[in-house]
Amino acid sequence: MFRRLCFDTRVGTRVLLRGMNDFAVLNTGRKMPLLGLGTWKSEPGKVKQAVIWALDAGYRHIDCAAIYGNEAEIGEALQETLGPGKALRREDVFITSKLWNNRHHPEDVEPALLKTLKDLKLEYLDLYLVHWPYAFQQGDAPFPKKEDGTLLYDDIDYKLTWASMEKLVEKGLVRSIGLSNFNSRQIDDVLSVSSIKPTVLQVESHPYLAQGELLAHCRARGLVMTAYSPLGSPDRAWKHPEEPVLLQELVMSTLGEKYKKSPAQIILRWQTQRGVVTIPKSVTESRIKENIQVFDFTLEAEEMQSIEALNRGWRYIVPMIQVEGERVPRDAGHPHYPFNDPY
């Protein structure tokens, strides 16, 4: 298999080029495939087959989380495909999961991971992320609520959570640890106390939310960025009827015609060409196959810029609630809410 390790000065990140599945190189030296299968909103009953299709199509990266409620089914797929005498070795596939908000207390971190490992039928994770910087009330309820339906929060400092994440690396239960939905100030806060540095920041990113400043911030500190909802999460339950539709932008269809690719493939190429790891979700075999066919063409610099120019700071993934008839961000009052900062 043809390989070469290159440092692209334009994107400022090391990328290992290897056929259909390029890699980002983490600050631990480990390789993380630039394209993975997202599993958020993948319904039980469909996600096992989606994972099998993805691995069969050449994916070597699966993104999971305890709160998605489907890790046990993903584990069935992994058990059937990974290990001695199976199609793939465990070390061939990069598997990520995430610590949920009710498990931020130091004594809860390792048990939460062990439950994820049991569900996924794995002995270790390649990457474990703190899913959000703010915590919910400690306990078994994933969304603990008061009688009036409002969420019960906890103000535990995520730096205490991080210290317990580091112990998971020391015990060999996870290869790398990282952050999800943290802002630039919170990343620096974790870095100021960490003995094991975060390797990855996973955040919402797509052409309407290019996250250029946050990406530069991560690069300067040795973190790789992962983009979730890279196509604008068109299957969300809380879509607003007047919101813009990313896949219908003219620049995507124009470039799609030029390169004989779909608008989705153009967006995924834009992200991976920036050195951003990208995890499109699908449970449809044809789409799963299509989404990884993005390493056989290269966008020109001005084409990259024309996609970047769509940036409008449009964040799709903000948990919202109704308050006196108004839709407001559910968690914005928490001291660790990340989206009150510019980036």
mmCIF file of C-alpha atoms in Angstrom:
data_model
loop_
_atom_site.group_PDB
_atom_site.id
_atom_site.type_symbol
_atom_site.label_atom_id
_atom_site.label_comp_id
_atom_site.label_asym_id
_atom_site.label_seq_id
_atom_site.Cartn_x
_atom_site.Cartn_y
_atom_site.Cartn_z
ATOM 1 C CA MET A 1 0.000 0.000 0.000
ATOM 2 C CA PHE A 2 1.397 3.380 -0.995
ATOM 3 C CA ARG A 3 2.099 5.625 1.994
ATOM 4 C CA ARG A 4 3.735 8.924 2.599
ATOM 5 C CA LEU A 5 3.928 11.180 5.619
ATOM 6 C CA CYS A 6 3.683 14.826 4.743
ATOM 7 C CA PHE A 7 3.494 18.100 6.613
ATOM 8 C CA ASP A 8 1.161 20.443 4.767
ATOM 9 C CA THR A 9 2.146 23.993 5.720
ATOM 10 C CA ARG A 10 -1.211 25.337 4.529
ATOM 11 C CA VAL A 11 -3.191 23.293 7.009
ATOM 12 C CA GLY A 12 -0.458 23.104 9.643
ATOM 13 C CA THR A 13 -1.121 19.491 10.607
ATOM 14 C CA ARG A 14 0.576 16.208 9.857
ATOM 15 C CA VAL A 15 -1.511 13.981 7.645
ATOM 16 C CA LEU A 16 -0.609 10.438 6.655
ATOM 17 C CA LEU A 17 -1.762 9.740 3.113
ATOM 18 C CA ARG A 18 -2.731 6.147 2.624
ATOM 19 C CA GLY A 19 -5.102 5.311 -0.178
ATOM 20 C CA MET A 20 -8.741 5.895 0.609
ATOM 21 C CA ASN A 21 -8.391 6.657 4.310
ATOM 22 C CA ASP A 22 -5.981 9.438 5.243
ATOM 23 C CA PHE A 23 -4.922 9.990 8.847
ATOM 24 C CA ALA A 24 -4.316 12.830 11.242
ATOM 25 C CA VAL A 25 -1.393 12.250 13.612
ATOM 26 C CA LEU A 26 -2.215 12.839 17.286
ATOM 27 C CA ASN A 27 0.202 14.421 19.765
ATOM 28 C CA THR A 28 0.806 10.891 21.106
ATOM 29 C CA GLY A 29 2.124 9.846 17.675
ATOM 30 C CA ARG A 30 -0.906 7.626 17.069
ATOM 31 C CA LYS A 31 -2.804 7.850 13.790
ATOM 32 C CA MET A 32 -6.491 8.767 13.653
ATOM 33 C CA PRO A 33 -8.372 8.172 10.373
ATOM 34 C CA LEU A 34 -9.636 11.463 8.932
ATOM 35 C CA LEU A 35 -13.009 9.940 8.109
ATOM 36 C CA GLY A 36 -15.124 7.947 10.529
ATOM 37 C CA LEU A 37 -18.685 6.743 10.966
ATOM 38 C CA GLY A 38 -20.786 8.857 13.309
ATOM 39 C CA THR A 39 -23.422 6.987 15.333
ATOM 40 C CA TRP A 40 -25.418 9.791 16.992
ATOM 41 C CA LYS A 41 -29.131 9.361 16.166
ATOM 42 C CA SER A 42 -28.456 5.941 14.615
ATOM 43 C CA GLU A 43 -31.466 3.982 15.821
ATOM 44 C CA PRO A 44 -31.089 0.653 17.603
ATOM 45 C CA GLY A 45 -31.878 -2.066 15.099
ATOM 46 C CA LYS A 46 -30.000 -0.204 12.357
ATOM 47 C CA VAL A 47 -26.655 0.774 13.833
ATOM 48 C CA LYS A 48 -25.134 -2.739 13.948
ATOM 49 C CA GLN A 49 -25.612 -3.161 10.211
ATOM 50 C CA ALA A 50 -24.344 0.392 9.589
ATOM 51 C CA VAL A 51 -21.092 -0.378 11.421
ATOM 52 C CA ILE A 52 -20.630 -3.647 9.506
ATOM 53 C CA TRP A 53 -21.265 -1.867 6.187
ATOM 54 C CA ALA A 54 -18.826 0.896 7.151
ATOM 55 C CA LEU A 55 -16.013 -1.492 8.087
ATOM 56 C CA ASP A 56 -16.660 -3.438 4.899
ATOM 57 C CA ALA A 57 -16.472 -0.196 2.868
ATOM 58 C CA GLY A 58 -13.043 0.670 4.293
ATOM 59 C CA TYR A 59 -13.874 2.814 7.341
ATOM 60 C CA ARG A 60 -11.354 2.332 10.127
ATOM 61 C CA HIS A 61 -12.832 4.801 12.626
ATOM 62 C CA ILE A 62 -16.121 4.540 14.541
ATOM 63 C CA ASP A 63 -17.354 7.396 16.766
ATOM 64 C CA CYS A 64 -19.578 6.370 19.679
ATOM 65 C CA ALA A 65 -20.926 7.788 22.968
ATOM 66 C CA ALA A 66 -22.654 6.310 25.997
ATOM 67 C CA ILE A 67 -25.557 8.785 25.711
ATOM 68 C CA TYR A 68 -26.377 7.661 22.165
ATOM 69 C CA GLY A 69 -27.905 4.539 23.717
ATOM 70 C CA ASN A 70 -26.589 2.178 21.040
ATOM 71 C CA GLU A 71 -23.134 1.080 22.219
ATOM 72 C CA ALA A 72 -24.271 -2.479 23.034
ATOM 73 C CA GLU A 73 -25.468 -2.944 19.460
ATOM 74 C CA ILE A 74 -22.283 -1.418 18.066
ATOM 75 C CA GLY A 75 -20.441 -3.899 20.293
ATOM 76 C CA GLU A 76 -22.206 -6.776 18.530
ATOM 77 C CA ALA A 77 -20.911 -5.496 15.185
ATOM 78 C CA LEU A 78 -17.380 -5.091 16.552
ATOM 79 C CA GLN A 79 -17.450 -8.579 18.077
ATOM 80 C CA GLU A 80 -18.388 -10.057 14.706
ATOM 81 C CA THR A 81 -15.732 -8.194 12.731
ATOM 82 C CA LEU A 82 -12.708 -7.614 15.012
ATOM 83 C CA GLY A 83 -10.248 -10.057 16.514
ATOM 84 C CA PRO A 84 -8.437 -13.344 15.846
ATOM 85 C CA GLY A 85 -9.884 -15.163 12.855
ATOM 86 C CA LYS A 86 -12.142 -12.197 11.970
ATOM 87 C CA ALA A 87 -12.010 -9.755 9.062
ATOM 88 C CA LEU A 88 -10.016 -7.116 10.999
ATOM 89 C CA ARG A 89 -7.639 -6.872 13.919
ATOM 90 C CA ARG A 90 -8.686 -4.706 16.873
ATOM 91 C CA GLU A 91 -5.700 -2.423 16.287
ATOM 92 C CA ASP A 92 -6.866 -1.744 12.714
ATOM 93 C CA VAL A 93 -9.912 0.246 13.870
ATOM 94 C CA PHE A 94 -9.923 3.533 15.811
ATOM 95 C CA ILE A 95 -12.824 3.630 18.282
ATOM 96 C CA THR A 96 -13.942 6.708 20.210
ATOM 97 C CA SER A 97 -16.486 7.083 22.998
ATOM 98 C CA LYS A 98 -17.513 9.847 25.389
ATOM 99 C CA LEU A 99 -18.122 10.411 29.092
ATOM 100 C CA TRP A 100 -21.653 11.698 29.747
ATOM 101 C CA ASN A 101 -22.554 14.737 31.864
ATOM 102 C CA ASN A 102 -23.832 12.814 34.914
ATOM 103 C CA ARG A 103 -20.480 11.035 35.320
ATOM 104 C CA HIS A 104 -18.116 13.991 35.854
ATOM 105 C CA HIS A 105 -17.301 13.248 39.509
ATOM 106 C CA PRO A 106 -13.847 11.647 39.738
ATOM 107 C CA GLU A 107 -15.146 8.395 41.245
ATOM 108 C CA ASP A 108 -17.652 7.956 38.382
ATOM 109 C CA VAL A 109 -15.271 8.298 35.437
ATOM 110 C CA GLU A 110 -13.695 4.839 35.409
ATOM 111 C CA PRO A 111 -16.991 2.968 36.052
ATOM 112 C CA ALA A 112 -18.563 4.913 33.157
ATOM 113 C CA LEU A 113 -15.724 3.889 30.861
ATOM 114 C CA LEU A 114 -15.891 0.253 32.018
ATOM 115 C CA LYS A 115 -19.609 0.190 31.146
ATOM 116 C CA THR A 116 -18.801 1.543 27.657
ATOM 117 C CA LEU A 117 -16.031 -1.056 27.197
ATOM 118 C CA LYS A 118 -18.394 -3.837 28.298
ATOM 119 C CA ASP A 119 -21.103 -2.635 25.888
ATOM 120 C CA LEU A 120 -18.658 -2.258 22.997
ATOM 121 C CA LYS A 121 -17.040 -5.615 23.895
ATOM 122 C CA LEU A 122 -13.579 -4.031 23.901
ATOM 123 C CA GLU A 123 -10.571 -4.099 26.195
ATOM 124 C CA TYR A 124 -9.556 -0.514 25.441
ATOM 125 C CA LEU A 125 -10.661 2.612 23.566
ATOM 126 C CA ASP A 126 -8.471 4.542 21.166
ATOM 127 C CA LEU A 127 -9.995 7.821 22.339
ATOM 128 C CA TYR A 128 -12.249 8.843 25.245
ATOM 129 C CA LEU A 129 -13.717 12.346 25.308
ATOM 130 C CA VAL A 130 -15.402 14.478 27.965
ATOM 131 C CA HIS A 131 -18.683 14.978 26.068
ATOM 132 C CA TRP A 132 -19.514 18.473 27.458
ATOM 133 C CA PRO A 133 -17.679 20.810 29.837
ATOM 134 C CA TYR A 134 -20.712 21.166 32.135
ATOM 135 C CA ALA A 135 -22.097 18.462 34.399
ATOM 136 C CA PHE A 136 -25.561 17.241 35.324
ATOM 137 C CA GLN A 137 -26.431 16.060 38.824
ATOM 138 C CA GLN A 138 -24.491 12.941 39.804
ATOM 139 C CA GLY A 139 -26.480 9.701 39.608
ATOM 140 C CA ASP A 140 -27.952 7.175 37.206
ATOM 141 C CA ALA A 141 -30.398 9.497 35.421
ATOM 142 C CA PRO A 142 -28.776 10.729 32.183
ATOM 143 C CA PHE A 143 -31.029 13.830 32.228
ATOM 144 C CA PRO A 144 -31.861 14.397 35.919
ATOM 145 C CA LYS A 145 -34.820 16.760 36.290
ATOM 146 C CA LYS A 146 -36.725 18.724 38.896
ATOM 147 C CA GLU A 147 -40.470 18.270 39.232
ATOM 148 C CA ASP A 148 -41.057 21.198 36.860
ATOM 149 C CA GLY A 149 -39.028 19.397 34.157
ATOM 150 C CA THR A 150 -35.947 21.616 34.299
ATOM 151 C CA LEU A 151 -32.555 19.911 34.410
ATOM 152 C CA LEU A 152 -30.582 19.421 37.598
ATOM 153 C CA TYR A 153 -26.995 20.576 37.108
ATOM 154 C CA ASP A 154 -23.761 20.091 39.012
ATOM 155 C CA ASP A 155 -21.007 22.707 39.141
ATOM 156 C CA ILE A 156 -18.078 20.272 39.467
ATOM 157 C CA ASP A 157 -14.968 21.607 37.730
ATOM 158 C CA TYR A 158 -14.091 19.714 34.540
ATOM 159 C CA LYS A 159 -10.416 19.894 35.577
ATOM 160 C CA LEU A 160 -11.208 17.393 38.356
ATOM 161 C CA THR A 161 -12.891 15.181 35.757
ATOM 162 C CA TRP A 162 -9.804 15.494 33.569
ATOM 163 C CA ALA A 163 -7.506 14.184 36.327
ATOM 164 C CA SER A 164 -9.603 10.997 36.391
ATOM 165 C CA MET A 165 -9.480 10.765 32.587
ATOM 166 C CA GLU A 166 -5.676 10.785 32.810
ATOM 167 C CA LYS A 167 -5.765 7.764 35.126
ATOM 168 C CA LEU A 168 -7.578 5.781 32.410
ATOM 169 C CA VAL A 169 -4.576 6.279 30.103
ATOM 170 C CA GLU A 170 -2.180 5.264 32.868
ATOM 171 C CA LYS A 171 -4.198 2.057 33.396
ATOM 172 C CA GLY A 172 -4.128 1.226 29.663
ATOM 173 C CA LEU A 173 -7.930 1.394 29.376
ATOM 174 C CA VAL A 174 -7.754 4.191 26.798
ATOM 175 C CA ARG A 175 -4.964 5.150 24.394
ATOM 176 C CA SER A 176 -5.797 8.870 24.204
ATOM 177 C CA ILE A 177 -8.134 11.349 25.898
ATOM 178 C CA GLY A 178 -9.747 14.522 24.640
ATOM 179 C CA LEU A 179 -12.532 17.049 24.816
ATOM 180 C CA SER A 180 -15.851 17.669 23.098
ATOM 181 C CA ASN A 181 -17.779 20.958 22.937
ATOM 182 C CA PHE A 182 -15.141 22.862 24.933
ATOM 183 C CA ASN A 183 -14.289 26.438 23.922
ATOM 184 C CA SER A 184 -10.780 27.887 23.519
ATOM 185 C CA ARG A 185 -10.613 29.223 27.076
ATOM 186 C CA GLN A 186 -11.711 25.868 28.507
ATOM 187 C CA ILE A 187 -9.117 24.005 26.404
ATOM 188 C CA ASP A 188 -6.393 26.250 27.830
ATOM 189 C CA ASP A 189 -7.808 25.717 31.325
ATOM 190 C CA VAL A 190 -7.440 21.930 30.945
ATOM 191 C CA LEU A 191 -3.961 22.297 29.412
ATOM 192 C CA SER A 192 -2.867 24.405 32.408
ATOM 193 C CA VAL A 193 -3.331 21.456 34.799
ATOM 194 C CA SER A 194 -2.909 18.409 32.572
ATOM 195 C CA SER A 195 -0.117 15.892 32.931
ATOM 196 C CA ILE A 196 -1.562 14.046 29.904
ATOM 197 C CA LYS A 197 -2.617 16.513 27.236
ATOM 198 C CA PRO A 198 -5.890 16.294 25.351
ATOM 199 C CA THR A 199 -5.295 14.960 21.843
ATOM 200 C CA VAL A 200 -8.590 15.893 20.171
ATOM 201 C CA LEU A 201 -11.346 18.497 20.345
ATOM 202 C CA GLN A 202 -14.634 17.320 18.837
ATOM 203 C CA VAL A 203 -17.068 20.108 17.937
ATOM 204 C CA GLU A 204 -19.834 20.908 15.492
ATOM 205 C CA SER A 205 -18.272 22.100 12.246
ATOM 206 C CA HIS A 206 -19.477 22.540 8.667
ATOM 207 C CA PRO A 207 -19.212 25.363 6.096
ATOM 208 C CA TYR A 208 -21.806 27.473 7.987
ATOM 209 C CA LEU A 209 -19.732 27.013 11.184
ATOM 210 C CA ALA A 210 -16.201 26.714 9.835
ATOM 211 C CA GLN A 211 -14.595 27.090 13.306
ATOM 212 C CA GLY A 212 -11.459 28.606 11.753
ATOM 213 C CA GLU A 213 -10.342 30.425 14.922
ATOM 214 C CA LEU A 214 -10.928 27.381 17.096
ATOM 215 C CA LEU A 215 -9.103 25.166 14.574
ATOM 216 C CA ALA A 216 -6.084 27.506 14.655
ATOM 217 C CA HIS A 217 -6.235 27.520 18.466
ATOM 218 C CA CYS A 218 -6.194 23.705 18.513
ATOM 219 C CA ARG A 219 -3.344 23.446 16.022
ATOM 220 C CA ALA A 220 -1.204 25.861 18.012
ATOM 221 C CA ARG A 221 -1.663 23.597 21.051
ATOM 222 C CA GLY A 222 -1.204 20.249 19.315
ATOM 223 C CA LEU A 223 -4.861 19.156 19.264
ATOM 224 C CA VAL A 224 -6.575 17.603 16.254
ATOM 225 C CA MET A 225 -10.116 18.841 15.573
ATOM 226 C CA THR A 226 -12.974 16.452 14.809
ATOM 227 C CA ALA A 227 -16.124 17.782 13.125
ATOM 228 C CA TYR A 228 -19.492 16.366 14.118
ATOM 229 C CA SER A 229 -22.670 17.125 12.146
ATOM 230 C CA PRO A 230 -20.394 17.935 9.167
ATOM 231 C CA LEU A 231 -23.354 18.079 6.759
ATOM 232 C CA GLY A 232 -25.487 20.277 9.019
ATOM 233 C CA SER A 233 -27.317 17.358 10.680
ATOM 234 C CA PRO A 234 -30.330 17.460 8.315
ATOM 235 C CA ASP A 235 -32.155 14.719 10.270
ATOM 236 C CA ARG A 236 -32.405 16.634 13.562
ATOM 237 C CA ALA A 237 -35.763 16.599 15.336
ATOM 238 C CA TRP A 238 -35.675 20.332 16.166
ATOM 239 C CA LYS A 239 -35.041 21.831 12.731
ATOM 240 C CA HIS A 240 -36.370 25.329 12.185
ATOM 241 C CA PRO A 241 -38.371 25.587 8.927
ATOM 242 C CA GLU A 242 -36.546 28.753 7.849
ATOM 243 C CA GLU A 243 -32.981 27.647 8.554
ATOM 244 C CA PRO A 244 -30.571 27.469 5.589
ATOM 245 C CA VAL A 245 -29.863 24.074 4.000
ATOM 246 C CA LEU A 246 -26.161 23.496 3.570
ATOM 247 C CA LEU A 247 -26.414 20.744 0.964
ATOM 248 C CA GLN A 248 -28.431 23.057 -1.325
ATOM 249 C CA GLU A 249 -25.732 25.745 -1.568
ATOM 250 C CA LEU A 250 -24.792 26.530 -5.186
ATOM 251 C CA VAL A 251 -21.045 26.236 -4.560
ATOM 252 C CA MET A 252 -21.499 22.580 -3.531
ATOM 253 C CA SER A 253 -23.449 21.613 -6.629
ATOM 254 C CA THR A 254 -21.054 23.549 -8.911
ATOM 255 C CA LEU A 255 -17.999 21.835 -7.458
ATOM 256 C CA GLY A 256 -19.890 18.545 -7.414
ATOM 257 C CA GLU A 257 -20.439 18.787 -11.179
ATOM 258 C CA LYS A 258 -16.769 19.609 -11.761
ATOM 259 C CA TYR A 259 -15.445 16.677 -9.718
ATOM 260 C CA LYS A 260 -18.371 14.302 -10.362
ATOM 261 C CA LYS A 261 -19.094 14.169 -6.629
ATOM 262 C CA SER A 262 -22.166 14.824 -4.471
ATOM 263 C CA PRO A 263 -22.530 18.040 -2.406
ATOM 264 C CA ALA A 264 -21.937 15.908 0.708
ATOM 265 C CA GLN A 265 -18.664 14.577 -0.710
ATOM 266 C CA ILE A 266 -17.495 18.126 -1.513
ATOM 267 C CA ILE A 267 -18.125 19.189 2.110
ATOM 268 C CA LEU A 268 -16.381 16.112 3.522
ATOM 269 C CA ARG A 269 -13.402 16.704 1.229
ATOM 270 C CA TRP A 270 -13.199 20.348 2.374
ATOM 271 C CA GLN A 271 -13.000 19.242 6.005
ATOM 272 C CA THR A 272 -10.515 16.419 5.517
ATOM 273 C CA GLN A 273 -8.350 18.618 3.292
ATOM 274 C CA ARG A 274 -8.158 21.097 6.196
ATOM 275 C CA GLY A 275 -6.832 18.221 8.329
ATOM 276 C CA VAL A 276 -10.126 18.060 10.240
ATOM 277 C CA VAL A 277 -11.301 14.569 11.211
ATOM 278 C CA THR A 278 -14.902 14.185 10.044
ATOM 279 C CA ILE A 279 -17.579 11.743 11.253
ATOM 280 C CA PRO A 280 -20.684 11.774 9.029
ATOM 281 C CA LYS A 281 -23.526 9.642 10.384
ATOM 282 C CA SER A 282 -25.530 7.335 8.163
ATOM 283 C CA VAL A 283 -27.397 4.042 8.415
ATOM 284 C CA THR A 284 -27.853 3.810 4.625
ATOM 285 C CA GLU A 285 -25.396 1.523 2.840
ATOM 286 C CA SER A 286 -25.090 3.632 -0.318
ATOM 287 C CA ARG A 287 -24.422 6.822 1.688
ATOM 288 C CA ILE A 288 -21.953 5.120 3.981
ATOM 289 C CA LYS A 289 -19.997 4.019 0.881
ATOM 290 C CA GLU A 290 -20.310 7.439 -0.782
ATOM 291 C CA ASN A 291 -19.097 9.358 2.284
ATOM 292 C CA ILE A 292 -15.675 7.694 2.303
ATOM 293 C CA GLN A 293 -15.044 8.212 -1.428
ATOM 294 C CA VAL A 294 -13.457 11.616 -0.817
ATOM 295 C CA PHE A 295 -9.727 10.896 -1.055
ATOM 296 C CA ASP A 296 -9.482 10.577 -4.839
ATOM 297 C CA PHE A 297 -9.664 14.304 -5.654
ATOM 298 C CA THR A 298 -8.285 17.569 -4.270
ATOM 299 C CA LEU A 299 -10.034 20.930 -4.097
ATOM 300 C CA GLU A 300 -8.052 23.938 -5.323
ATOM 301 C CA ALA A 301 -7.117 26.692 -2.859
ATOM 302 C CA GLU A 302 -9.719 29.130 -4.204
ATOM 303 C CA GLU A 303 -12.375 26.396 -4.070
ATOM 304 C CA MET A 304 -11.528 25.768 -0.422
ATOM 305 C CA GLN A 305 -11.900 29.517 0.163
ATOM 306 C CA SER A 306 -15.263 29.651 -1.631
ATOM 307 C CA ILE A 307 -16.589 27.014 0.789
ATOM 308 C CA GLU A 308 -15.023 28.793 3.768
ATOM 309 C CA ALA A 309 -16.809 31.986 2.641
ATOM 310 C CA LEU A 310 -20.157 30.364 3.503
ATOM 311 C CA ASN A 311 -19.247 30.622 7.202
ATOM 312 C CA ARG A 312 -21.940 32.496 9.122
ATOM 313 C CA GLY A 313 -21.358 31.253 12.660
ATOM 314 C CA TRP A 314 -24.510 29.128 12.359
ATOM 315 C CA ARG A 315 -24.647 26.562 15.142
ATOM 316 C CA TYR A 316 -27.217 23.808 14.562
ATOM 317 C CA ILE A 317 -26.518 21.695 17.636
ATOM 318 C CA VAL A 318 -27.607 23.702 20.664
ATOM 319 C CA PRO A 319 -30.031 21.982 23.055
ATOM 320 C CA MET A 320 -33.055 24.336 23.183
ATOM 321 C CA ILE A 321 -36.086 24.625 25.473
ATOM 322 C CA GLN A 322 -39.280 26.709 25.439
ATOM 323 C CA VAL A 323 -39.425 29.417 28.111
ATOM 324 C CA GLU A 324 -42.523 31.628 28.090
ATOM 325 C CA GLY A 325 -43.040 30.879 24.413
ATOM 326 C CA GLU A 326 -39.410 31.645 23.465
ATOM 327 C CA ARG A 327 -36.844 29.070 22.319
ATOM 328 C CA VAL A 328 -33.721 29.557 24.447
ATOM 329 C CA PRO A 329 -30.506 27.539 24.909
ATOM 330 C CA ARG A 330 -31.225 24.989 27.625
ATOM 331 C CA ASP A 331 -27.836 25.085 29.358
ATOM 332 C CA ALA A 332 -26.721 28.689 28.804
ATOM 333 C CA GLY A 333 -26.987 29.581 32.493
ATOM 334 C CA HIS A 334 -24.385 27.012 33.561
ATOM 335 C CA PRO A 335 -20.996 28.553 34.477
ATOM 336 C CA HIS A 336 -19.228 26.053 32.177
ATOM 337 C CA TYR A 337 -21.577 26.542 29.189
ATOM 338 C CA PRO A 338 -19.140 26.786 26.245
ATOM 339 C CA PHE A 339 -21.002 28.820 23.639
ATOM 340 C CA ASN A 340 -21.109 32.208 25.396
ATOM 341 C CA ASP A 341 -17.466 32.805 24.349
ATOM 342 C CA PRO A 342 -16.628 33.902 20.753
ATOM 343 C CA TYR A 343 -14.921 30.515 20.084
#
